[in-house]
Coordinates of C-alpha atoms in Angstrom, one line a residue:
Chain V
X1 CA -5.4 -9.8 70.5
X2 CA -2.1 -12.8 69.8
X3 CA -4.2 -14.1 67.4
X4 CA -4.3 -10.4 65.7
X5 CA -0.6 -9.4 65.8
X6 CA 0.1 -13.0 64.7
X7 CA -1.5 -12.1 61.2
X8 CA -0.3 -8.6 61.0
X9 CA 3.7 -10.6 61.4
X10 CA 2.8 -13.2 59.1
X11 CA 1.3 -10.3 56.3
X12 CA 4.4 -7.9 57.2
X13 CA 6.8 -11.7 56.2
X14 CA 5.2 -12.1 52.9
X15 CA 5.0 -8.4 51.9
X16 CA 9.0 -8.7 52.5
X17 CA 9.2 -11.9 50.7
X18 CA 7.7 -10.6 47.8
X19 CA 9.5 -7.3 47.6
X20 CA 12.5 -9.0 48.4
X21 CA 11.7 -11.8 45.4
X22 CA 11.1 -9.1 43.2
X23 CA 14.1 -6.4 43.9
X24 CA 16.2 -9.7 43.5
X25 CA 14.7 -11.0 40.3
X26 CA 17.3 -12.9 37.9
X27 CA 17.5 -10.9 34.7
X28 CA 15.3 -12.0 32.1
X29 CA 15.8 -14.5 29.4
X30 CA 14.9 -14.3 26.1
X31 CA 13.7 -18.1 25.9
X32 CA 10.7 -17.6 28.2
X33 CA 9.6 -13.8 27.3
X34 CA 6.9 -13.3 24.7
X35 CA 8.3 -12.8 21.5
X36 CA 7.4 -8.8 20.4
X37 CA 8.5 -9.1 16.6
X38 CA 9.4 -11.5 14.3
X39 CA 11.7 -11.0 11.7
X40 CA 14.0 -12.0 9.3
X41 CA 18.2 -11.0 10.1
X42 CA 17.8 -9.5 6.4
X43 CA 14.5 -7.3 7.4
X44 CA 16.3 -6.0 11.1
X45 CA 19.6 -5.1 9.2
X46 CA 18.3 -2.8 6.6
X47 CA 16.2 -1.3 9.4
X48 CA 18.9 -0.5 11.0
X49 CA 21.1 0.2 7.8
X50 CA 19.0 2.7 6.6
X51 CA 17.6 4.8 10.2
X52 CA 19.0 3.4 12.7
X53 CA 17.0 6.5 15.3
X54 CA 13.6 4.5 13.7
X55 CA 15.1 1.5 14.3
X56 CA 16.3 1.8 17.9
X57 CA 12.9 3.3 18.7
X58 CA 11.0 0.1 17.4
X59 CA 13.7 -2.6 18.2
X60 CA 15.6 -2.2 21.2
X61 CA 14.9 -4.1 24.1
X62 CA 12.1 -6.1 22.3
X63 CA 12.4 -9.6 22.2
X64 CA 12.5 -10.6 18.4
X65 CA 12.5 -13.7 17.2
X66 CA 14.6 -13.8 14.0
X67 CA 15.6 -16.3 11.0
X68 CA 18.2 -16.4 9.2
X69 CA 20.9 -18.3 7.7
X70 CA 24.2 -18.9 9.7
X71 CA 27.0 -17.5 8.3
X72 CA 29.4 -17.6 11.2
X73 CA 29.5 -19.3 15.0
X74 CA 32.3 -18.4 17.0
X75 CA 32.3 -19.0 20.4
X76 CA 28.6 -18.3 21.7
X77 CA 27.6 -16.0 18.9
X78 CA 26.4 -17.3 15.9
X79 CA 26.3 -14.7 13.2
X80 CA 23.4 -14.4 10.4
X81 CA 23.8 -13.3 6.9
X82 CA 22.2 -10.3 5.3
X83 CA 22.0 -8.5 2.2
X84 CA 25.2 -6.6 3.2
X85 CA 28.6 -8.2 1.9
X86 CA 30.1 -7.7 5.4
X87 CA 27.8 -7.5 8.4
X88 CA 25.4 -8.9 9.5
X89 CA 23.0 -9.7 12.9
X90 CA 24.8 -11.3 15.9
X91 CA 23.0 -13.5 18.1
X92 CA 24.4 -14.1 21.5
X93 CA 23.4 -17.2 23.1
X94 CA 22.3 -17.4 26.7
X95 CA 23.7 -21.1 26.8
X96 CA 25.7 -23.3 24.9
X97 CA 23.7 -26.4 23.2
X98 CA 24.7 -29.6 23.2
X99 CA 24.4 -29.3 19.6
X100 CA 25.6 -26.9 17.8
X101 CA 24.2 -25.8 14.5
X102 CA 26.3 -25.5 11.1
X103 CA 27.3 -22.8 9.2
X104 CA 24.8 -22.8 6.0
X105 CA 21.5 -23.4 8.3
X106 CA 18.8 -21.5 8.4
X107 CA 17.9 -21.3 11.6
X108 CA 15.0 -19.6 14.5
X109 CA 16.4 -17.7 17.3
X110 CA 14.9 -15.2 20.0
X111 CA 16.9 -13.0 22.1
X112 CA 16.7 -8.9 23.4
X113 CA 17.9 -6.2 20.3
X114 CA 20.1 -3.9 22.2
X115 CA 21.0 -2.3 18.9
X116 CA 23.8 -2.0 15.8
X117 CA 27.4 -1.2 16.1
X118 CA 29.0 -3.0 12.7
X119 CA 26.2 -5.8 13.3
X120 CA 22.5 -5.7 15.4
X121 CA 23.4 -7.4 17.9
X122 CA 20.9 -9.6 20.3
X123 CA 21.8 -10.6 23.5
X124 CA 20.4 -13.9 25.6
X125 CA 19.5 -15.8 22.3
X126 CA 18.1 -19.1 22.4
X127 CA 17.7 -21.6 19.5
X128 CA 13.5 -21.8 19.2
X129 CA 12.6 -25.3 17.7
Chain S
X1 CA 66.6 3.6 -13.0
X2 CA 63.6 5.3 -13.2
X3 CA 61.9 1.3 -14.0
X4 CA 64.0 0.4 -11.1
X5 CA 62.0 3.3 -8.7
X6 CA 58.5 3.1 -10.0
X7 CA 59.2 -0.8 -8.8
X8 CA 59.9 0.4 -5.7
X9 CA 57.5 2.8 -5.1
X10 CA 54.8 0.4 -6.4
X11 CA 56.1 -2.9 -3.7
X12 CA 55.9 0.2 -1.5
X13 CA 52.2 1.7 -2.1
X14 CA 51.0 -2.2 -2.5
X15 CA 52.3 -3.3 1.3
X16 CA 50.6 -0.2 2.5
X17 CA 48.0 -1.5 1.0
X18 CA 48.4 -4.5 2.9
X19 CA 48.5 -2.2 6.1
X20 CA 46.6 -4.3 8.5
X21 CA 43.3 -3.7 10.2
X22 CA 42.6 -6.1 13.0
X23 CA 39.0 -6.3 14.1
X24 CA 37.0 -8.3 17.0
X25 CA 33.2 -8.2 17.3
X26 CA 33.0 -10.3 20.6
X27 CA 35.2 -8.3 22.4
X28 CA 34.4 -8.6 26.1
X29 CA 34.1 -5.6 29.0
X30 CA 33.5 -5.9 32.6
X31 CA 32.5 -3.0 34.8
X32 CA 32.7 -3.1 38.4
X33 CA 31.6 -0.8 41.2
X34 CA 32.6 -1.3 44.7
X35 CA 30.6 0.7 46.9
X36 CA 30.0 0.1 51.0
X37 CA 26.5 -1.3 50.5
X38 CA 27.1 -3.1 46.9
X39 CA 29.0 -4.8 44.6
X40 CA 28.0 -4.3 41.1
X41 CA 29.0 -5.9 38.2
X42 CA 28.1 -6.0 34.5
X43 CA 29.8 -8.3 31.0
X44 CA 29.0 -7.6 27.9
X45 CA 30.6 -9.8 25.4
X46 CA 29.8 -7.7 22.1
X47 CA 31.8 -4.8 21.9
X48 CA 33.6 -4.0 18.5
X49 CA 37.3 -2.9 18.2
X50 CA 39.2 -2.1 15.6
X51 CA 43.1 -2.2 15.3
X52 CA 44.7 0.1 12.7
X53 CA 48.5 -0.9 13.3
X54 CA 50.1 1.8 10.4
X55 CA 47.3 4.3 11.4
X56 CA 48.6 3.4 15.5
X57 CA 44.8 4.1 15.9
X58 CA 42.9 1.7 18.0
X59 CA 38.8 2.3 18.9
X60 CA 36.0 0.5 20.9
X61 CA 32.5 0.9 20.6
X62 CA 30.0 -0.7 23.1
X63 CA 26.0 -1.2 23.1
X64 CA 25.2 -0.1 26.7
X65 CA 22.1 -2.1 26.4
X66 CA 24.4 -5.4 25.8
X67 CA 25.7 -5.1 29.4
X68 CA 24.5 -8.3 31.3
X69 CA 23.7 -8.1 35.1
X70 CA 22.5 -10.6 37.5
X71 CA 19.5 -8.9 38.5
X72 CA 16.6 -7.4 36.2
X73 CA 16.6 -4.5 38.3
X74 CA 19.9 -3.1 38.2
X75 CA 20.2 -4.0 34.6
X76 CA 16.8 -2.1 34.1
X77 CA 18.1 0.8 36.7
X78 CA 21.7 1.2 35.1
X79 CA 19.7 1.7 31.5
X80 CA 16.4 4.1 32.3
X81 CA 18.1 5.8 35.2
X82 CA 21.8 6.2 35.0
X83 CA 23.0 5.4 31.4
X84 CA 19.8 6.6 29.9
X85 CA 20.3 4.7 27.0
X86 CA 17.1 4.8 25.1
X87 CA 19.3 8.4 24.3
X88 CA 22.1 7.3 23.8
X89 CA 22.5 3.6 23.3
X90 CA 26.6 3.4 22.8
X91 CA 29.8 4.0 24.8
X92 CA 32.3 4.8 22.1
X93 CA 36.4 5.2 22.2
X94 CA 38.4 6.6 19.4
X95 CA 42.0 7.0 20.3
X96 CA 46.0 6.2 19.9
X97 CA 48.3 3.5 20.9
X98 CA 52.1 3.9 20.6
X99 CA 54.3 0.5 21.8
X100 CA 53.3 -1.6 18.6
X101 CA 53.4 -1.7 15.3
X102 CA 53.2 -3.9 11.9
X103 CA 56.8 -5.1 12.3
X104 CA 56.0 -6.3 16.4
X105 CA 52.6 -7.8 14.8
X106 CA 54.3 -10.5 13.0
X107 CA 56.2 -11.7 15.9
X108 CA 54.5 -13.6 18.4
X109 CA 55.2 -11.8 22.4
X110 CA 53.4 -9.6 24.6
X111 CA 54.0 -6.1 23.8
X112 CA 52.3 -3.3 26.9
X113 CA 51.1 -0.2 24.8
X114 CA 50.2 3.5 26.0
X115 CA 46.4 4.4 25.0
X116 CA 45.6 7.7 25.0
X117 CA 42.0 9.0 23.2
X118 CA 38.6 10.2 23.8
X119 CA 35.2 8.3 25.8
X120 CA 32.3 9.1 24.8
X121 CA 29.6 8.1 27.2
X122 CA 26.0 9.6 27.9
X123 CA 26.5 11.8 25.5
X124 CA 29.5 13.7 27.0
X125 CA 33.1 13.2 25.5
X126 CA 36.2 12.8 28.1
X127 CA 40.2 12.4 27.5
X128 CA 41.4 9.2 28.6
X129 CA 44.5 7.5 28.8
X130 CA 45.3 4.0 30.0
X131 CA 48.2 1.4 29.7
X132 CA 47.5 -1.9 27.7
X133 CA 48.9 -5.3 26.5
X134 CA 48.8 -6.5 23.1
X135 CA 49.9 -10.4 22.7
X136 CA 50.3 -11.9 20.0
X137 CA 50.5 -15.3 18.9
X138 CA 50.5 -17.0 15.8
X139 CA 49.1 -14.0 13.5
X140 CA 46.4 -13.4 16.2
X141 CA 46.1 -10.6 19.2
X142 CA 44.9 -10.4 21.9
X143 CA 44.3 -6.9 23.5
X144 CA 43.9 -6.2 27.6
X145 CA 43.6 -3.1 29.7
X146 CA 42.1 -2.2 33.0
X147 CA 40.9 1.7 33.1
X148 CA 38.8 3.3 36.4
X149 CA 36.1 6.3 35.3
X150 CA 34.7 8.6 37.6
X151 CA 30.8 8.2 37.3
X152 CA 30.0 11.9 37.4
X153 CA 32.4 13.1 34.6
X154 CA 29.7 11.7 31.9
X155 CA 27.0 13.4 33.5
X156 CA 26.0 9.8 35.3
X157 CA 23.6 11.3 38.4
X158 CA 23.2 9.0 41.3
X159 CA 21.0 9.5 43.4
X160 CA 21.8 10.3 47.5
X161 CA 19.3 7.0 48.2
X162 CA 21.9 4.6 46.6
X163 CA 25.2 6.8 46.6
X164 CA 26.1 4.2 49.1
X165 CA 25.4 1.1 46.4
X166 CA 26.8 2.9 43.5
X167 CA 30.7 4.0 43.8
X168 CA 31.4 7.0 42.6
X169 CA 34.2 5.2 40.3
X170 CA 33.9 2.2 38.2
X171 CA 36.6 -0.4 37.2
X172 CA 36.4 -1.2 33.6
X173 CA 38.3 -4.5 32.4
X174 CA 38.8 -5.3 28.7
X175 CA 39.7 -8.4 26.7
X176 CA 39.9 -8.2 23.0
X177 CA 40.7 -11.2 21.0
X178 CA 41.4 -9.7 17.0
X179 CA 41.5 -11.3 13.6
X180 CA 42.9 -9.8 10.8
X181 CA 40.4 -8.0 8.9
X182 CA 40.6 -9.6 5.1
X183 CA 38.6 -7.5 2.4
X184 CA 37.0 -10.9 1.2
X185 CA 35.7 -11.9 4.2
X186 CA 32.5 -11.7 6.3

């Protein structure tokens, strides 16, 4: 009868640890998601330049992995060019690298599309090697 | 004469040209709600502002989806549930500021400003007025204001499970670093 109730307590702890793990979760990083498209910051402008309703259906919140070529850092966002003479797609990095990148690069990053005010932006970048 | 005022209207109509625009793309927002059973608290540092100082029209626009939380849940919660903002992905002001202007721009201080203009969040549009500071320093500004919105005037529906995790209104803090917007630049 003890030995019954002692592993109906010890289910009832790890049901709570679980559900307490997962109502806790840290929010998700782009760095160790699956990537859902890949794309270049040209490509994901114009589809937002010319519908962005299409767009935001088929971009936001999907982790994309994009390439471009830096036009811009400042502060944690480093901005790629497009084909537009004044905006472009902002990635927001998660961290800081020891190294930073330079202006002129073409470079790889992933990160969440939460959509296009002047730029599409992406939040929780990471630089992907 | 007449050479002497088609001079002057033309310096004139060229510094209006000039009329500056000051624009930030990083500009960062807080929100905070404080209820009994939670604190909740969300950054985004992408929010868009532009500063039209001979227009004295200022405007913010936000992607709600860019707001950061510490858990995956509340972040996914705040979007699906409460913002909804598969819908409507932006949080938008469009308004006025009196308490600054080109002359004030060109010397460096800290100048508090009177916003008044419209919010438009989930869809629904709301008045809103608020006090500010602009300071500037050395042909840059920097923009602050603290403004509290009442959760169910944008058609925000909490539920009675967590009405004691979700206040019922939320602190918004806002810090806007702006450069001046030059035509050749990206």
């Amino acid at each position: 009868m003890l030995k019954k109730i002692g592993l109906l307590l010890f289910i009832a702890i790890l049901i709570g640890a679980i559900a307490f793990l997962y109502v806790n979760q840290a929010s998700k990083n782009a760095a160790s998601s699956k990537t859902d498209v890949r794309i270049t910051a040209s490509e994901l402008f114009a589809a937002f330049d010319e519908n962005e309703t299409s767009a935001n259906e088929e971009y936001l919140d999907k982790v994309i992995e994009i390439k471009g070529k830096i036009s811009e850092i400042d502060g944690n966002q480093i901005r790629l060019q497009t084909e537009d003479a004044f905006f472009g797609v902002i990635c927001e990095l998660e961290n800081i690298p020891d190294e930073l990148p330079e202006v002129g690069q073409e470079i790889v990053l992933k990160g969440f599309c939460t959509g296009k005010l002047m730029d599409v932006v992406l939040t929780r970048c990471a630089v992907v090697d | 004469m007449k050479i002497k005022i088609f001079l002057l209207l033309c310096t004139l109509f060229y510094t209006q040209l000039q009329a500056q625009f000051y624009v930030s793309r990083n500009g960062q927002i807080t929100f905070t709600s404080e209820a009994p059973l939670e604190r909740i608290e969300a950054f985004t540092q992408s929010a868009n502002s532009v500063l039209d100082l001979a227009g004295q029209q200022i405007e913010f626009a936000v992607l709600i989806k860019s707001f950061q939380f510490q858990k995956a849940l509340m972040q996914q919660h705040f979007n699906e549930n409460y913002m909804e903002s598969d819908q409507y992905p932006k949080g938008v002001f469009k308004g006025s500021f009196l308490g600054f202007d080109t002359e004030k721009s060109k010397q460096d201080g800290v100048y508090p400003i009177e916003i008044e203009g419209e919010m438009t969040i989930h869809g629904v549009s709301k008045p809103v007025a608020c006090n500010g500071i602009l300071k500037v320093r050395s042909s840059e500004i920097m923009g602050e204001a603290e403004l509290e919105l009442e959760v169910a005037d944008f058609d925000i529906k909490i539920p009675a499970i967590v009405r004691e995790k979700i206040a019922k209104t939320v602190k918004i803090k806002v810090e806007v670093a702006y450069q001046e917007y030059q035509k050749n630049s990206k």
